[in-house]
Amino acid sequence: MLNLILFGPPGSGKGTQAEKLIEKYGILHISTGDLFRYEMGNNTPLGLKAKEYMSKGELVPDEVTIGMLKNKVDANPDVSGIIFDGFPRTIPQAEALDVFLAEKGTEVTALVALDVPDEELVKRLLKRGQSSGRADDSNEEVVRTRISVYKSETAQVFDYYNAKSKSKLIPGVGTIEEIFERLTNAIDEACC
Ligand code: AMP
């Protein structure tokens, strides 16, 4: 299986690139942010729980997120690979993912991280907020909290997989096509 972690701060372009990567590699896209937004839209207990955290720009607790992720993977047993977008965001999530994949006889192939300067992230997120209707993209304070949560809680996941020689840092500024080419070069080097 081709198991990719598409990594990077909020606003770094993960969603846009994931769309193109699933087309090229024919693998499943799992975005934990999209899954939470779906639950929120349906006012499920999980959605209401997630909303408490998402509206403030904080992370949803690990056990909730990991459980949801496992359910989604288990619901798609026949895929040839998965792009994990927005997951793992903490070291316990990364450890849980490794154990979970090992139980299935597979592993993370590579983590590809999009590198974008902070002020560019803020600009992109606020712009996206104007059209997406996402509450957490529309408020500058929440946007800045998400970037600082990324630095304090999530960035270590890059080092965790780097210690396993699986992390690659990709410049995330340029055209969508340029960034896509850098990503696919890095992925093809890691997997094929
Ligand atoms: P995203 O769409 O990936 O930017 O995620 C939006 C929000 O969903 C985040 O700010 C978190 O509140 C929540 N979220 C998404 N993925 C995770 C995760 N792996 N762990 C904890 N919270 C998450």
Tab-separated table of C-alpha atoms and ligand atoms in Angstrom:
chain	number	residue	atom	x	y	z
A	1	MET	CA	0.000	0.000	0.000
A	2	LEU	CA	1.012	3.581	-0.683
A	3	ASN	CA	0.332	5.378	2.600
A	4	LEU	CA	1.172	9.073	2.430
A	5	ILE	CA	0.929	11.683	5.131
A	6	LEU	CA	0.294	15.065	3.539
A	7	PHE	CA	1.659	17.402	6.161
A	8	GLY	CA	1.970	21.137	6.772
A	9	PRO	CA	0.355	24.009	8.636
A	10	PRO	CA	-3.236	25.114	8.020
A	11	GLY	CA	-3.398	26.975	4.719
A	12	SER	CA	-0.333	25.274	3.253
A	13	GLY	CA	-2.363	23.781	0.379
A	14	LYS	CA	-2.832	20.192	1.562
A	15	GLY	CA	-6.452	19.942	0.400
A	16	THR	CA	-5.694	21.310	-3.068
A	17	GLN	CA	-2.729	19.000	-3.561
A	18	ALA	CA	-4.592	15.986	-2.130
A	19	GLU	CA	-7.218	16.357	-4.868
A	20	LYS	CA	-4.512	16.091	-7.524
A	21	LEU	CA	-2.605	13.307	-5.773
A	22	ILE	CA	-5.634	11.006	-5.509
A	23	GLU	CA	-6.159	11.402	-9.240
A	24	LYS	CA	-2.545	10.511	-10.042
A	25	TYR	CA	-2.125	7.633	-7.593
A	26	GLY	CA	-5.713	6.316	-7.401
A	27	ILE	CA	-5.708	6.163	-3.623
A	28	LEU	CA	-8.178	7.148	-0.913
A	29	HIS	CA	-8.118	10.651	0.592
A	30	ILE	CA	-8.897	10.903	4.306
A	31	SER	CA	-9.057	14.425	5.745
A	32	THR	CA	-9.877	14.422	9.448
A	33	GLY	CA	-10.908	18.103	9.164
A	34	ASP	CA	-13.417	17.195	6.410
A	35	LEU	CA	-14.714	14.274	8.487
A	36	PHE	CA	-15.263	16.562	11.492
A	37	ARG	CA	-16.983	19.182	9.295
A	38	TYR	CA	-19.292	16.490	7.915
A	39	GLU	CA	-20.230	15.389	11.440
A	40	MET	CA	-20.745	19.020	12.477
A	41	GLY	CA	-22.984	19.639	9.476
A	42	ASN	CA	-25.153	16.723	10.589
A	43	ASN	CA	-25.150	17.801	14.249
A	44	THR	CA	-24.032	14.358	15.400
A	45	PRO	CA	-22.656	13.901	18.942
A	46	LEU	CA	-19.167	13.612	17.409
A	47	GLY	CA	-19.736	16.797	15.412
A	48	LEU	CA	-20.926	18.727	18.449
A	49	LYS	CA	-17.907	17.558	20.431
A	50	ALA	CA	-15.503	18.520	17.615
A	51	LYS	CA	-17.106	21.941	17.249
A	52	GLU	CA	-16.105	22.900	20.817
A	53	TYR	CA	-12.459	22.644	19.784
A	54	MET	CA	-12.547	23.583	16.102
A	55	SER	CA	-14.302	26.883	16.724
A	56	LYS	CA	-11.388	27.940	18.946
A	57	GLY	CA	-8.686	26.622	16.616
A	58	GLU	CA	-7.681	23.913	19.078
A	59	LEU	CA	-7.130	20.220	18.410
A	60	VAL	CA	-9.922	17.728	18.992
A	61	PRO	CA	-8.774	15.212	21.679
A	62	ASP	CA	-6.630	12.346	20.402
A	63	GLU	CA	-8.932	9.474	21.391
A	64	VAL	CA	-11.860	11.035	19.511
A	65	THR	CA	-9.765	11.737	16.407
A	66	ILE	CA	-7.982	8.382	16.359
A	67	GLY	CA	-11.277	6.468	16.751
A	68	MET	CA	-12.850	8.350	13.865
A	69	LEU	CA	-9.797	7.815	11.655
A	70	LYS	CA	-9.711	4.067	12.334
A	71	ASN	CA	-13.414	3.753	11.473
A	72	LYS	CA	-12.847	5.490	8.162
A	73	VAL	CA	-9.876	3.273	7.249
A	74	ASP	CA	-11.747	0.121	8.277
A	75	ALA	CA	-14.709	1.155	6.119
A	76	ASN	CA	-12.427	1.080	3.040
A	77	PRO	CA	-10.604	-2.265	3.216
A	78	ASP	CA	-9.856	-2.678	-0.480
A	79	VAL	CA	-7.986	0.519	-1.286
A	80	SER	CA	-4.451	0.424	-2.707
A	81	GLY	CA	-3.322	3.304	-0.541
A	82	ILE	CA	-4.365	6.302	1.531
A	83	ILE	CA	-3.481	9.986	1.710
A	84	PHE	CA	-3.775	11.107	5.306
A	85	ASP	CA	-4.523	14.846	5.247
A	86	GLY	CA	-4.506	16.665	8.576
A	87	PHE	CA	-3.645	13.476	10.465
A	88	PRO	CA	-1.543	12.684	12.485
A	89	ARG	CA	-1.346	16.044	14.263
A	90	THR	CA	0.226	14.868	17.542
A	91	ILE	CA	2.853	12.281	18.498
A	92	PRO	CA	0.218	9.989	20.141
A	93	GLN	CA	-1.759	10.102	16.863
A	94	ALA	CA	1.381	9.166	14.904
A	95	GLU	CA	2.151	6.296	17.279
A	96	ALA	CA	-1.444	5.059	17.060
A	97	LEU	CA	-1.346	5.239	13.252
A	98	ASP	CA	1.879	3.217	13.116
A	99	VAL	CA	0.457	0.484	15.351
A	100	PHE	CA	-2.831	0.443	13.437
A	101	LEU	CA	-1.122	0.129	10.038
A	102	ALA	CA	1.315	-2.494	11.340
A	103	GLU	CA	-1.670	-4.594	12.465
A	104	LYS	CA	-2.811	-4.481	8.844
A	105	GLY	CA	0.646	-5.511	7.603
A	106	THR	CA	1.450	-2.109	6.151
A	107	GLU	CA	3.163	1.149	7.150
A	108	VAL	CA	3.543	4.852	6.392
A	109	THR	CA	5.432	5.178	3.106
A	110	ALA	CA	6.389	8.842	3.442
A	111	LEU	CA	5.445	12.124	5.062
A	112	VAL	CA	5.557	15.057	2.647
A	113	ALA	CA	5.423	18.451	4.351
A	114	LEU	CA	4.489	21.691	2.604
A	115	ASP	CA	6.607	24.590	3.837
A	116	VAL	CA	4.908	28.025	3.675
A	117	PRO	CA	5.816	31.241	5.574
A	118	ASP	CA	3.399	32.247	8.390
A	119	GLU	CA	2.212	35.529	6.920
A	120	GLU	CA	1.387	33.799	3.624
A	121	LEU	CA	-0.652	31.228	5.613
A	122	VAL	CA	-2.666	33.938	7.386
A	123	LYS	CA	-3.328	35.683	4.067
A	124	ARG	CA	-4.442	32.448	2.353
A	125	LEU	CA	-6.679	31.316	5.240
A	126	LEU	CA	-8.490	34.648	5.594
A	127	LYS	CA	-9.013	34.717	1.826
A	128	ARG	CA	-10.372	31.163	1.895
A	129	GLY	CA	-12.682	32.192	4.770
A	130	GLN	CA	-14.359	34.766	2.527
A	131	SER	CA	-15.521	32.090	0.107
A	132	SER	CA	-15.584	28.796	2.065
A	133	GLY	CA	-17.899	29.851	4.868
A	134	ARG	CA	-15.572	28.045	7.290
A	135	ALA	CA	-15.883	29.831	10.632
A	136	ASP	CA	-12.350	28.865	11.653
A	137	ASP	CA	-10.952	30.542	8.500
A	138	SER	CA	-12.831	33.798	8.978
A	139	ASN	CA	-11.414	35.036	12.272
A	140	GLU	CA	-7.779	36.190	12.372
A	141	GLU	CA	-7.349	35.263	16.037
A	142	VAL	CA	-8.546	31.681	15.401
A	143	VAL	CA	-6.312	31.468	12.305
A	144	ARG	CA	-3.270	32.551	14.341
A	145	THR	CA	-4.168	30.091	17.133
A	146	ARG	CA	-4.251	27.252	14.582
A	147	ILE	CA	-0.806	28.190	13.292
A	148	SER	CA	0.608	28.345	16.812
A	149	VAL	CA	-1.033	24.994	17.729
A	150	TYR	CA	0.635	23.553	14.627
A	151	LYS	CA	4.017	24.734	15.924
A	152	SER	CA	3.533	23.618	19.522
A	153	GLU	CA	1.719	20.293	19.023
A	154	THR	CA	1.994	19.153	15.410
A	155	ALA	CA	5.407	20.114	14.009
A	156	GLN	CA	7.093	17.348	16.082
A	157	VAL	CA	5.349	14.754	13.933
A	158	PHE	CA	7.734	15.780	11.120
A	159	ASP	CA	10.716	14.918	13.374
A	160	TYR	CA	9.064	11.663	14.480
A	161	TYR	CA	8.947	10.379	10.886
A	162	ASN	CA	12.242	12.061	10.013
A	163	ALA	CA	13.871	9.807	12.612
A	164	LYS	CA	12.548	6.918	10.487
A	165	SER	CA	13.953	8.599	7.318
A	166	LYS	CA	10.420	9.098	6.004
A	167	SER	CA	9.958	12.903	6.135
A	168	LYS	CA	10.467	15.239	3.191
A	169	LEU	CA	10.149	19.041	3.265
A	170	ILE	CA	8.691	20.543	0.092
A	171	PRO	CA	8.641	24.304	-0.669
A	172	GLY	CA	4.907	25.121	-0.691
A	173	VAL	CA	5.057	28.464	-2.498
A	174	GLY	CA	4.658	28.680	-6.279
A	175	THR	CA	1.974	27.577	-8.698
A	176	ILE	CA	-0.247	24.600	-7.879
A	177	GLU	CA	1.443	22.685	-10.723
A	178	GLU	CA	4.977	23.489	-9.524
A	179	ILE	CA	4.175	22.337	-5.997
A	180	PHE	CA	2.457	19.198	-7.329
A	181	GLU	CA	5.562	18.310	-9.334
A	182	ARG	CA	7.799	18.708	-6.292
A	183	LEU	CA	5.446	16.504	-4.275
A	184	THR	CA	5.197	13.753	-6.856
A	185	ASN	CA	8.977	13.729	-7.332
A	186	ALA	CA	9.422	13.253	-3.587
A	187	ILE	CA	6.709	10.565	-3.416
A	188	ASP	CA	8.048	8.634	-6.409
A	189	GLU	CA	11.503	8.686	-4.853
A	190	ALA	CA	10.096	7.250	-1.622
A	191	CYS	CA	7.843	4.587	-3.030
A	192	CYS	CA	8.804	3.420	-6.510
B	1	AMP	P1	-8.215	21.096	8.938
B	1	AMP	O1	-9.367	21.084	8.005
B	1	AMP	O2	-7.271	19.964	8.741
B	1	AMP	O3	-7.502	22.434	8.958
B	1	AMP	O4	-8.816	20.895	10.414
B	1	AMP	C1	-9.745	21.802	10.962
B	1	AMP	C2	-9.850	21.576	12.468
B	1	AMP	O5	-10.315	20.245	12.724
B	1	AMP	C3	-8.559	21.697	13.253
B	1	AMP	O6	-8.255	23.057	13.580
B	1	AMP	C4	-8.879	20.857	14.492
B	1	AMP	O7	-9.732	21.554	15.381
B	1	AMP	C5	-9.688	19.711	13.884
B	1	AMP	N1	-8.812	18.594	13.463
B	1	AMP	C6	-8.609	18.131	12.195
B	1	AMP	N2	-7.757	17.100	12.172
B	1	AMP	C7	-7.381	16.897	13.460
B	1	AMP	C8	-6.494	15.986	14.095
B	1	AMP	N3	-5.779	15.078	13.400
B	1	AMP	N4	-6.377	16.075	15.450
B	1	AMP	C9	-7.082	16.959	16.176
B	1	AMP	N5	-7.908	17.869	15.648
B	1	AMP	C10	-8.071	17.841	14.297
